[in-house]
Coordinates of C-alpha atoms and ligand atoms in Angstrom, one line a residue:
Chain H
X27 CA 1.5 18.9 25.9
X28 CA 4.4 16.5 25.4
X29 CA 7.6 17.8 23.8
X30 CA 10.5 15.9 22.5
X31 CA 13.9 17.2 21.6
X32 CA 15.2 16.0 18.2
X33 CA 18.9 15.9 17.9
X34 CA 19.8 12.5 16.5
X35 CA 18.6 9.4 14.8
X36 CA 17.3 7.7 17.9
X37 CA 15.1 10.7 18.8
X38 CA 13.1 10.1 15.6
X39 CA 12.1 6.8 17.1
X40 CA 11.4 8.2 20.5
X41 CA 9.2 10.9 19.1
X42 CA 7.1 8.6 16.9
X43 CA 6.7 6.1 19.7
X44 CA 5.7 8.7 22.2
X45 CA 3.1 10.0 19.7
X46 CA 1.7 6.6 19.0
X47 CA 1.3 5.8 22.7
X48 CA -0.5 9.1 23.2
X49 CA -2.7 8.5 20.2
X50 CA -3.5 5.1 21.5
X51 CA -4.4 6.4 25.0
X52 CA -6.7 9.0 23.3
X53 CA -8.5 6.2 21.5
X54 CA -7.2 6.7 18.0
X55 CA -7.5 3.5 15.8
X56 CA -4.5 1.4 15.1
X57 CA -4.5 2.7 11.5
X58 CA -4.5 6.3 12.7
X59 CA -1.8 5.6 15.2
X60 CA 0.4 4.3 12.5
X61 CA -0.3 7.2 10.2
X62 CA 0.5 9.7 13.0
X63 CA 3.7 7.9 13.8
X64 CA 4.8 7.7 10.2
X65 CA 4.1 11.5 9.7
X66 CA 6.2 12.3 12.8
X67 CA 9.0 9.9 11.6
X68 CA 9.2 11.9 8.3
X69 CA 9.2 15.3 9.9
X70 CA 11.6 14.4 12.7
X71 CA 14.1 12.8 10.2
X72 CA 13.9 16.1 8.2
X73 CA 14.9 18.0 11.3
X74 CA 17.9 15.7 11.9
X75 CA 18.9 15.9 8.2
X76 CA 18.3 19.5 7.3
X77 CA 18.3 21.5 10.6
X78 CA 20.5 19.4 13.0
X79 CA 18.1 19.9 15.9
X80 CA 14.5 20.9 16.7
X81 CA 11.4 19.9 18.6
X82 CA 8.3 17.8 18.2
X83 CA 5.4 18.9 20.3
X84 CA 2.2 16.9 20.7
X85 CA -1.0 18.6 22.1
X86 CA -4.6 17.7 22.2
X87 CA -6.9 20.1 20.4
X88 CA -10.6 20.8 20.4
X89 CA -12.4 22.6 17.7
X90 CA -16.2 22.8 17.9
X91 CA -17.2 19.2 18.6
X92 CA -14.1 17.8 17.2
X93 CA -11.2 16.4 19.1
X94 CA -7.8 15.7 17.7
X95 CA -4.0 15.4 18.1
X96 CA -1.9 18.3 17.0
X97 CA 1.8 17.9 16.2
X98 CA 4.2 20.7 15.7
X99 CA 7.6 20.0 14.3
X100 CA 9.9 23.0 14.5
X101 CA 13.5 23.9 14.1
X102 CA 15.8 26.9 13.7
X103 CA 17.6 25.5 10.7
X104 CA 18.0 27.0 7.3
X105 CA 14.3 26.8 6.5
X106 CA 12.9 26.5 3.0
X107 CA 12.8 29.3 0.5
X108 CA 10.4 27.7 -1.9
X109 CA 7.7 25.9 0.0
X110 CA 5.7 24.9 -3.1
X111 CA 8.8 23.3 -4.6
X112 CA 9.6 21.4 -1.3
X113 CA 5.9 20.2 -1.3
X114 CA 6.3 18.6 -4.7
X115 CA 6.5 14.8 -4.9
X116 CA 10.0 13.7 -5.7
X117 CA 11.8 17.0 -4.9
X118 CA 14.7 16.5 -2.6
X119 CA 17.9 18.5 -1.9
X120 CA 19.2 15.4 -0.1
X121 CA 19.7 12.1 -1.8
X122 CA 16.3 10.8 -0.8
X123 CA 12.9 10.2 -2.3
X124 CA 11.4 13.7 -1.7
X125 CA 8.2 12.2 -0.5
X126 CA 8.4 13.2 3.2
X127 CA 6.7 16.6 3.1
X128 CA 4.1 16.0 0.4
X129 CA 3.5 12.5 1.7
X130 CA 3.0 13.6 5.3
X131 CA 0.3 16.0 4.2
X132 CA -1.6 13.0 2.7
X133 CA -1.3 11.1 6.0
X134 CA -3.0 13.7 8.1
X135 CA -6.2 15.8 8.2
X136 CA -4.8 19.3 8.4
X137 CA -1.3 20.4 7.4
X138 CA 0.5 23.7 7.6
X139 CA 4.1 24.5 6.7
X140 CA 5.7 27.9 7.5
X141 CA 9.3 29.0 7.1
X142 CA 11.4 32.1 7.4
X143 CA 14.4 31.2 5.3
X144 CA 17.5 31.3 7.3
X145 CA 15.4 31.2 10.5
X146 CA 13.8 27.7 10.5
X147 CA 10.9 25.6 9.6
X148 CA 7.6 24.9 11.4
X149 CA 5.3 22.1 10.2
X150 CA 2.0 21.7 12.1
X151 CA -0.5 18.9 11.5
X152 CA -3.7 17.8 13.1
X153 CA -5.3 14.4 13.0
X154 CA -8.9 14.4 14.1
X155 CA -10.6 11.6 15.9
X156 CA -13.3 10.3 13.7
Chain Y
X510 CA 20.3 2.7 22.1
X511 CA 21.7 0.5 19.4
X512 CA 20.1 -2.9 19.4
X513 CA 21.1 -5.0 16.4
X514 CA 18.4 -6.6 14.4
X515 CA 18.9 -10.4 14.8
X516 CA 19.7 -12.4 11.7
X517 CA 18.9 -16.1 11.9
X518 CA 19.8 -18.8 9.4
X519 CA 17.5 -21.5 8.2
X520 CA 19.0 -23.7 5.6
X521 CA 19.9 -21.6 2.6
X522 CA 17.9 -18.6 3.9
X523 CA 18.8 -15.8 6.2
X524 CA 16.0 -14.3 8.3
X525 CA 16.3 -10.8 9.7
X526 CA 13.5 -10.1 12.2
X527 CA 13.1 -6.4 12.6
X528 CA 11.8 -5.3 16.0
X529 CA 9.2 -2.7 16.8
X530 CA 11.2 0.5 16.4
X531 CA 14.4 0.7 14.4
X532 CA 16.4 3.8 13.9
X533 CA 17.9 4.8 10.6
X534 CA 21.3 3.9 11.8
X535 CA 20.1 0.4 12.9
X536 CA 18.6 0.0 9.4
X537 CA 21.9 0.8 7.8
X538 CA 23.6 -1.6 10.1
X539 CA 21.1 -4.3 9.1
X540 CA 21.9 -3.6 5.5
X541 CA 25.6 -4.0 6.0
X542 CA 25.4 -7.1 8.1
X543 CA 22.7 -8.9 6.0
X544 CA 24.8 -8.3 2.9
X545 CA 28.0 -9.6 4.4
X546 CA 26.1 -12.6 5.9
X547 CA 24.8 -13.4 2.5
X548 CA 28.3 -13.2 1.1
X549 CA 29.9 -15.2 3.9
X550 CA 27.3 -17.9 4.2
X551 CA 26.6 -18.3 0.5
X552 CA 22.8 -18.0 1.4
X553 CA 20.6 -18.1 -1.6
X554 CA 17.9 -16.0 -0.1
X555 CA 17.0 -13.5 2.6
X556 CA 13.8 -12.7 4.4
X557 CA 13.3 -9.4 6.2
X558 CA 10.5 -9.8 8.6
X559 CA 8.9 -6.5 9.3
X560 CA 5.6 -7.3 10.9
X561 CA 6.7 -5.9 14.3
X562 CA 8.1 -2.7 12.8
X563 CA 6.2 0.3 14.1
X564 CA 6.6 2.5 11.0
X565 CA 7.5 2.0 7.4
X566 CA 8.2 5.5 6.1
X567 CA 10.0 6.8 3.0
X568 CA 13.5 6.1 4.4
X569 CA 12.5 2.6 5.7
X570 CA 11.0 1.4 2.4
X571 CA 13.9 2.9 0.4
X572 CA 16.3 1.0 2.7
X573 CA 14.4 -2.2 2.2
X574 CA 14.5 -1.8 -1.6
X575 CA 18.2 -0.9 -1.4
X576 CA 19.0 -4.0 0.7
X577 CA 17.1 -6.2 -1.7
X578 CA 18.9 -4.6 -4.7
X579 CA 22.3 -5.1 -3.1
X580 CA 21.5 -8.7 -2.3
X581 CA 20.3 -9.3 -5.8
X582 CA 23.7 -8.2 -7.1
X583 CA 25.2 -11.0 -5.0
X584 CA 23.0 -13.5 -6.8
X585 CA 20.6 -14.0 -3.9
X586 CA 16.9 -13.1 -3.5
X587 CA 15.1 -11.1 -0.8
X588 CA 11.5 -11.3 0.3
X589 CA 9.9 -8.6 2.6
X590 CA 7.5 -10.5 4.8
X591 CA 4.7 -9.3 7.1
X592 CA 3.8 -5.8 5.9
X593 CA 0.8 -4.8 8.0
X594 CA -2.3 -3.2 6.4
X595 CA -1.7 0.1 8.2
X596 CA 1.9 0.2 7.0
X597 CA 0.7 -0.5 3.5
X598 CA -1.7 2.4 3.7
X599 CA 1.1 4.8 4.8
X600 CA 3.2 3.5 1.9
X601 CA 0.4 4.1 -0.6
X602 CA -0.3 7.5 0.7
X603 CA 3.4 8.5 0.8
X604 CA 3.5 7.3 -2.8
X605 CA 5.8 4.3 -2.2
X606 CA 5.7 0.8 -3.5
X607 CA 7.8 -2.3 -3.0
X608 CA 8.1 -2.2 -6.8
X609 CA 10.3 -5.0 -7.9
X610 CA 11.0 -6.3 -4.4
X611 CA 9.3 -9.6 -3.6
X612 CA 6.8 -9.6 -0.7
X613 CA 4.9 -12.2 1.2
X614 CA 2.3 -12.1 3.9
X615 CA 3.9 -14.6 6.3
X616 CA 7.1 -16.5 6.9
X617 CA 5.8 -19.7 5.3
X618 CA 4.9 -17.9 2.1
X619 CA 8.2 -16.1 2.2
X620 CA 10.1 -19.4 2.5
X621 CA 8.1 -20.9 -0.2
X622 CA 8.9 -18.1 -2.6
X623 CA 12.6 -18.8 -1.9
X624 CA 12.0 -22.4 -2.8
X625 CA 12.0 -24.1 0.5
X626 CA 8.4 -24.7 1.6
X627 CA 6.1 -27.4 0.4
X628 CA 3.9 -26.5 -2.5
X629 CA 0.2 -27.2 -2.7
Chain U
X8 CA -25.8 -5.0 -14.8
X9 CA -24.4 -1.6 -15.8
X10 CA -24.8 0.9 -13.0
X11 CA -23.1 4.2 -13.8
X12 CA -20.8 5.6 -11.2
X13 CA -22.4 9.0 -10.1
X14 CA -20.4 12.1 -10.8
X15 CA -21.4 15.2 -8.6
X16 CA -20.2 18.7 -9.0
X17 CA -19.1 20.9 -6.1
X18 CA -17.8 24.2 -7.3
X19 CA -14.8 23.7 -9.5
X20 CA -14.5 20.0 -8.5
X21 CA -16.1 16.9 -9.9
X22 CA -16.6 14.1 -7.4
X23 CA -17.1 10.5 -8.6
X24 CA -18.3 8.2 -5.9
X25 CA -17.4 4.6 -6.8
X26 CA -19.8 2.1 -5.4
X27 CA -18.9 -1.3 -3.8
X28 CA -18.3 -3.4 -6.8
X29 CA -17.5 -1.9 -10.2
X30 CA -16.9 -4.0 -13.3
X31 CA -14.0 -3.2 -15.7
X32 CA -16.5 -1.9 -18.2
X33 CA -18.0 0.4 -15.6
X34 CA -14.5 1.7 -14.8
X35 CA -13.9 2.4 -18.5
X36 CA -17.3 4.1 -18.6
X37 CA -16.3 6.3 -15.6
X38 CA -13.1 7.2 -17.3
X39 CA -14.8 8.4 -20.4
X40 CA -17.5 10.3 -18.6
X41 CA -15.3 11.9 -16.0
X42 CA -12.9 13.1 -18.7
X43 CA -15.7 14.6 -20.9
X44 CA -17.3 16.2 -17.8
X45 CA -14.0 17.8 -16.9
X46 CA -13.8 19.2 -20.5
X47 CA -17.4 20.3 -20.6
X48 CA -17.6 21.9 -17.2
X49 CA -14.1 23.3 -17.2
X50 CA -13.6 21.8 -13.7
X51 CA -10.2 22.3 -12.3
X52 CA -10.1 19.1 -10.3
X53 CA -11.7 15.7 -9.9
X54 CA -12.0 13.5 -6.9
X55 CA -12.5 9.7 -7.2
X56 CA -13.9 8.4 -4.0
X57 CA -13.0 4.8 -3.7
X58 CA -13.7 4.0 0.0
X59 CA -16.7 1.8 -0.8
X60 CA -14.9 -0.1 -3.6
X61 CA -14.6 -3.8 -2.8
X62 CA -11.4 -4.5 -4.6
X63 CA -8.6 -2.4 -6.0
X64 CA -6.6 -4.8 -8.2
X65 CA -4.1 -4.4 -10.9
X66 CA -6.7 -3.4 -13.5
X67 CA -8.5 -1.0 -11.1
X68 CA -5.4 0.9 -10.0
X69 CA -4.1 1.1 -13.5
X70 CA -7.4 2.6 -14.5
X71 CA -7.3 5.2 -11.7
X72 CA -3.7 6.2 -12.8
X73 CA -4.9 6.4 -16.4
X74 CA -7.9 8.5 -15.6
X75 CA -5.7 10.9 -13.5
X76 CA -3.2 11.0 -16.4
X77 CA -5.9 11.8 -18.9
X78 CA -7.4 14.5 -16.7
X79 CA -3.9 16.0 -16.2
X80 CA -3.6 16.4 -19.9
X81 CA -6.7 18.6 -19.8
X82 CA -5.0 20.8 -17.2
X83 CA -7.0 19.6 -14.2
X84 CA -6.0 17.6 -11.2
X85 CA -7.2 14.3 -9.7
X86 CA -7.2 13.1 -6.2
X87 CA -7.9 9.5 -5.2
X88 CA -9.7 9.6 -1.9
X89 CA -10.5 6.9 0.7
X90 CA -8.2 4.0 -0.1
X91 CA -8.8 1.5 2.7
X92 CA -5.9 -0.2 4.6
X93 CA -6.8 -3.6 3.2
X94 CA -6.9 -2.2 -0.3
X95 CA -3.5 -0.7 0.3
X96 CA -2.2 -4.0 1.5
X97 CA -3.4 -5.7 -1.7
X98 CA -1.8 -3.0 -3.7
X99 CA 1.6 -3.3 -2.0
X100 CA 1.5 -7.1 -2.3
X101 CA 0.5 -6.9 -6.0
X102 CA 3.4 -4.5 -6.5
X103 CA 1.3 -1.5 -7.3
X104 CA 1.5 2.1 -6.2
X105 CA -0.4 5.3 -6.8
X106 CA 2.9 6.7 -8.0
X107 CA 2.4 10.2 -9.2
X108 CA -1.3 10.2 -8.5
X109 CA -2.4 12.4 -5.6
X110 CA -4.2 10.6 -2.8
X111 CA -6.1 11.7 0.3
X112 CA -7.6 10.0 3.3
X113 CA -11.0 11.7 3.2
X114 CA -13.1 14.1 1.1
X115 CA -12.1 17.2 3.2
X116 CA -8.4 16.5 2.7
X117 CA -9.1 15.8 -1.0
X118 CA -10.9 19.1 -1.5
X119 CA -8.2 20.9 0.4
X120 CA -5.6 19.5 -1.9
X121 CA -7.6 20.8 -4.8
X122 CA -7.5 24.2 -3.1
X123 CA -11.1 24.5 -1.8
X124 CA -11.0 23.7 1.9
X125 CA -9.9 25.9 4.7
X126 CA -6.3 25.6 5.6
X127 CA -5.2 25.2 9.2
Chain K
X1442 CA -18.7 -26.0 -2.9
X1443 CA -19.8 -22.9 -4.7
X1444 CA -19.1 -22.5 -8.4
X1445 CA -19.4 -19.5 -10.6
X1446 CA -19.3 -19.4 -14.4
X1447 CA -17.0 -16.7 -15.8
X1448 CA -17.9 -15.5 -19.2
X1449 CA -17.8 -11.7 -19.0
X1450 CA -16.8 -8.7 -17.1
X1451 CA -19.7 -8.7 -14.7
X1452 CA -18.9 -12.3 -13.7
X1453 CA -15.6 -11.2 -12.3
X1454 CA -17.5 -9.0 -9.9
X1455 CA -20.0 -11.7 -9.0
X1456 CA -17.3 -14.2 -8.3
X1457 CA -15.3 -12.0 -6.0
X1458 CA -18.3 -10.8 -4.1
X1459 CA -19.5 -14.4 -3.7
X1460 CA -16.1 -15.4 -2.3
X1461 CA -15.9 -12.4 0.0
X1462 CA -19.3 -13.2 1.4
X1463 CA -18.3 -16.8 2.0
X1464 CA -15.1 -15.8 3.6
X1465 CA -17.0 -13.4 5.9
X1466 CA -19.4 -16.2 6.9
X1467 CA -16.4 -18.4 7.7
X1468 CA -15.0 -15.8 10.0
X1469 CA -12.1 -14.6 7.9
X1470 CA -10.9 -11.1 8.8
X1471 CA -11.8 -8.0 6.7
X1472 CA -8.2 -7.9 5.5
X1473 CA -8.3 -11.6 4.4
X1474 CA -11.7 -11.2 2.8
X1475 CA -10.2 -8.3 0.7
X1476 CA -7.1 -10.3 -0.2
X1477 CA -9.2 -13.3 -1.3
X1478 CA -11.6 -11.1 -3.3
X1479 CA -8.6 -9.3 -5.0
X1480 CA -7.0 -12.6 -5.9
X1481 CA -10.2 -13.9 -7.5
X1482 CA -10.6 -10.6 -9.3
X1483 CA -7.2 -11.1 -10.9
X1484 CA -7.7 -14.7 -11.9
X1485 CA -11.3 -14.2 -13.1
X1486 CA -10.2 -11.3 -15.3
X1487 CA -7.5 -13.4 -16.8
X1488 CA -10.1 -16.0 -17.7
X1489 CA -12.2 -13.4 -19.5
X1490 CA -9.2 -11.9 -21.3
X1491 CA -7.2 -14.9 -22.2
X1492 CA -9.6 -17.9 -22.2
X1493 CA -13.0 -16.3 -22.9
X1494 CA -14.7 -18.5 -20.4
X1495 CA -14.1 -20.7 -17.3
X1496 CA -15.1 -21.3 -13.7
X1497 CA -14.2 -20.2 -10.2
X1498 CA -14.9 -22.8 -7.6
X1499 CA -14.8 -22.1 -3.9
X1500 CA -14.5 -24.9 -1.3
X1501 CA -13.7 -25.2 2.3
X1502 CA -10.7 -27.3 3.1
X1503 CA -9.3 -28.9 6.2
X1504 CA -5.7 -30.0 6.6
X1505 CA -4.7 -31.3 10.0
X1506 CA -5.9 -28.7 12.4
X1507 CA -6.0 -26.0 9.8
X1508 CA -9.1 -24.7 8.1
X1509 CA -9.2 -22.7 5.0
X1510 CA -10.8 -21.5 1.8
X1511 CA -9.7 -23.1 -1.5
X1512 CA -10.3 -21.4 -4.8
X1513 CA -9.9 -23.0 -8.2
X1514 CA -9.9 -20.9 -11.3
X1515 CA -10.0 -23.1 -14.4
X1516 CA -10.5 -22.6 -18.1
X1517 CA -10.2 -24.5 -21.4
X1518 CA -8.4 -21.7 -23.1
X1519 CA -5.0 -21.6 -24.7
X1520 CA -3.1 -22.2 -21.4
X1521 CA 0.4 -21.0 -20.8
X1522 CA 3.5 -22.6 -22.3
X1523 CA 6.1 -21.0 -20.1
X1524 CA 4.6 -20.8 -16.6
X1525 CA 7.8 -19.4 -15.1
X1526 CA 7.7 -16.5 -17.5
X1527 CA 4.0 -15.8 -16.8
X1528 CA 4.8 -15.8 -13.1
X1529 CA 7.4 -13.0 -13.6
X1530 CA 6.4 -9.5 -12.4
X1531 CA 5.7 -7.3 -15.3
X1532 CA 5.3 -10.0 -18.0
X1533 CA 2.1 -9.6 -20.0
X1534 CA 1.0 -10.7 -23.5
X1535 CA -1.9 -8.3 -23.0
X1536 CA -1.5 -4.6 -22.7
X1537 CA -1.6 -4.8 -18.9
X1538 CA 0.7 -4.6 -15.9
X1539 CA 1.6 -8.3 -15.8
X1540 CA 1.2 -8.4 -12.0
X1541 CA -2.0 -10.5 -11.9
X1542 CA -0.4 -14.0 -11.5
X1543 CA 2.8 -13.2 -9.5
X1544 CA 0.8 -10.7 -7.4
X1545 CA -2.0 -13.2 -6.7
X1546 CA 0.6 -15.7 -5.3
X1547 CA 1.6 -13.0 -2.8
X1548 CA -1.9 -12.4 -1.7
X1549 CA -2.6 -16.0 -0.7
X1550 CA -1.1 -18.8 1.5
X1551 CA -0.7 -21.5 -1.1
X1552 CA -0.6 -21.2 -4.8
X1553 CA -0.5 -23.7 -7.6
X1554 CA -0.6 -23.1 -11.3
X1555 CA -0.9 -25.9 -13.9
X1556 CA -1.4 -25.8 -17.6
X1557 CA -1.6 -28.1 -20.6
X1558 CA -0.8 -25.7 -23.4
X1559 CA -3.7 -25.6 -25.8
X1560 CA -6.0 -27.2 -23.3
X1561 CA -6.3 -24.7 -20.6
X1562 CA -5.1 -23.3 -17.3
X1563 CA -5.9 -24.2 -13.7
X1564 CA -4.9 -22.0 -10.8
X1565 CA -5.6 -23.2 -7.3
X1566 CA -5.0 -21.2 -4.1
X1567 CA -5.7 -21.6 -0.4
X1568 CA -6.1 -19.0 2.2
X1569 CA -5.8 -20.5 5.7
X1570 CA -7.8 -19.1 8.7
X1571 CA -5.2 -17.9 11.2
Ligands
ADP945 N1 13.3 20.8 8.5 C1 13.8 21.2 7.3 N2 14.7 22.3 7.2 C2 15.1 22.7 6.0 N3 14.8 22.1 4.8 C3 13.9 21.1 4.8 C4 13.4 20.6 6.0 N4 12.6 19.6 5.8 C5 12.6 19.4 4.4 N5 13.4 20.3 3.9 C6 13.6 20.5 2.4 O1 12.5 20.1 1.7 C7 12.9 19.0 0.8 C8 11.8 18.0 0.6 O2 11.7 17.3 1.8 P1 10.9 15.9 1.8 O3 9.7 16.0 1.0 O4 10.8 15.5 3.2 O5 11.9 14.9 1.0 P2 13.4 14.4 1.4 O6 13.5 14.5 2.9 O7 13.4 13.0 0.9 O8 14.3 15.3 0.7 C9 14.2 18.5 1.4 O9 15.0 17.8 0.4 C10 14.8 19.7 1.9 O10 15.5 20.5 0.9
ADP946 N1 -6.2 -17.9 -18.0 C1 -5.2 -17.7 -18.8 N2 -5.1 -18.4 -20.0 C2 -4.0 -18.2 -20.8 N3 -3.0 -17.3 -20.5 C3 -3.1 -16.6 -19.4 C4 -4.1 -16.8 -18.4 N4 -3.9 -16.0 -17.4 C5 -2.7 -15.4 -17.6 N5 -2.2 -15.8 -18.8 C6 -0.9 -15.3 -19.4 O1 0.0 -14.9 -18.4 C7 0.4 -13.6 -18.6 C8 0.6 -12.9 -17.2 O2 -0.7 -12.8 -16.6 P1 -0.8 -11.8 -15.4 O3 0.4 -11.9 -14.5 O4 -2.1 -11.9 -14.8 O5 -0.7 -10.3 -16.1 P2 -1.7 -9.6 -17.1 O6 -3.0 -10.2 -17.0 O7 -1.6 -8.2 -16.7 O8 -1.1 -9.8 -18.5 C9 -0.7 -13.0 -19.4 O9 -0.3 -11.8 -20.1 C10 -1.1 -14.1 -20.3 O10 -0.2 -14.2 -21.4

């Protein structure tokens, strides 16, 4: 497992580069590396914007014959009260595009989002190796 | 870590060559500098060369559109050059497009759009 | 040459699997049939699987958006599945986006979006 | 040189597949093959829509050390009076997106469009092998 503290702008870059490198070593295609890095970029930026600090954890996962990369983005920020709303294209409480969460789900194979409002947000995704 | 994106000048065109990984702050810095360089040099066009960029996410493409929009207000044009296929796939999946911002595959094509290159 | 795009049914979802090369007329035919199948079967979702498609140009993506829009009016949802990186690049260069149309990388993800698959 | 008559819908598909095959044989990348095929699809469709019939010609070209594929789309239709306007994103006299001509220029390396209004339109593009 590799973990990366997310506190500021620059950490977003560090996290996505770390993940891309790991994905490359594990034999993910260039395209998959880019999709993983982009997904992490979106989630890590949200941590900086909405929760001030958090973590990105990268682990390898096996399920049956499948092998993949699992990424957990977690924070102890305000969390999200209405997950369905936050997962809607274009919904943003910031001044941004509101495509980060719904878009990230489309970049990955499995996606899970859980929040205890007031206690934080945890987004988990898996990208399987084809 | 705050490496500035280099901005070169070639005739009437400014060329900003974005390196592999650029933080949000470095993107904002590029926006400010490119805009002031357009104003100060009277350049008629700007090229933002993104082929080495590692990720083009919702913030990044929004920034590129914003930069192009701001430069347009100063009467100059912007071309985004070198979007890679895997970046384009992320963009399409995220629901993004370059919309009204001009794009080109490579520097030659970008320069031609801005009216410098040789035509066929 | 008028091969119809096959439409399969899996539970509440219709799956249209677009073959390598589809003429504009075949696209229009797909639109009409998919829409009437949604109405006739009461399906809650449709997947258009485009990974084998040779080209996704301005007409093709417009058609996909139109189909998704028409299906939405019948209360069902559409996911475009399998856009290839090189298709995405053409789309971005042409200035197209899937905008409000839902996309997914593969069939599993598409089905999950429509609420069938297993969640993590 | 390969030439393909464009009269109807199906010919658009034939032309783009022919070009893709040729590009593949000449060693163009998958991405370049797709860009070439897409460009031809746009131009051939315009022939069907606006000029009823025309031709797509595909030739190999050499210039200096460079080697490429040249595509000429020509018709004897109404032509275009204001080329600059037709090359503007979003401009269409049909009920379509108006991205075909300006978009095609962005897909290729060199692009030329010439018209004698009332006598037809000729669009020429080159894709160089990197
Ligand atoms: N880590 C987080 N903590 C709290 N709220 C969040 C977090 N991430 C996202 N959100 C909320 O979900 C909304 C949608 O997020 P997203 O789809 O990424 O779009 P954007 O970041 O552009 O607003 C945000 O505007 C914010 O209200
Ligand atoms: N082969 C042609 N002959 C005559 N006019 C054409 C031809 N191709 C394009 N045009 C004109 O140029 C306009 C812009 O074309 P294009 O950018 O491909 O967009 P669209 O096909 O969606 O209208 C068309 O609407 C039409 O008026």
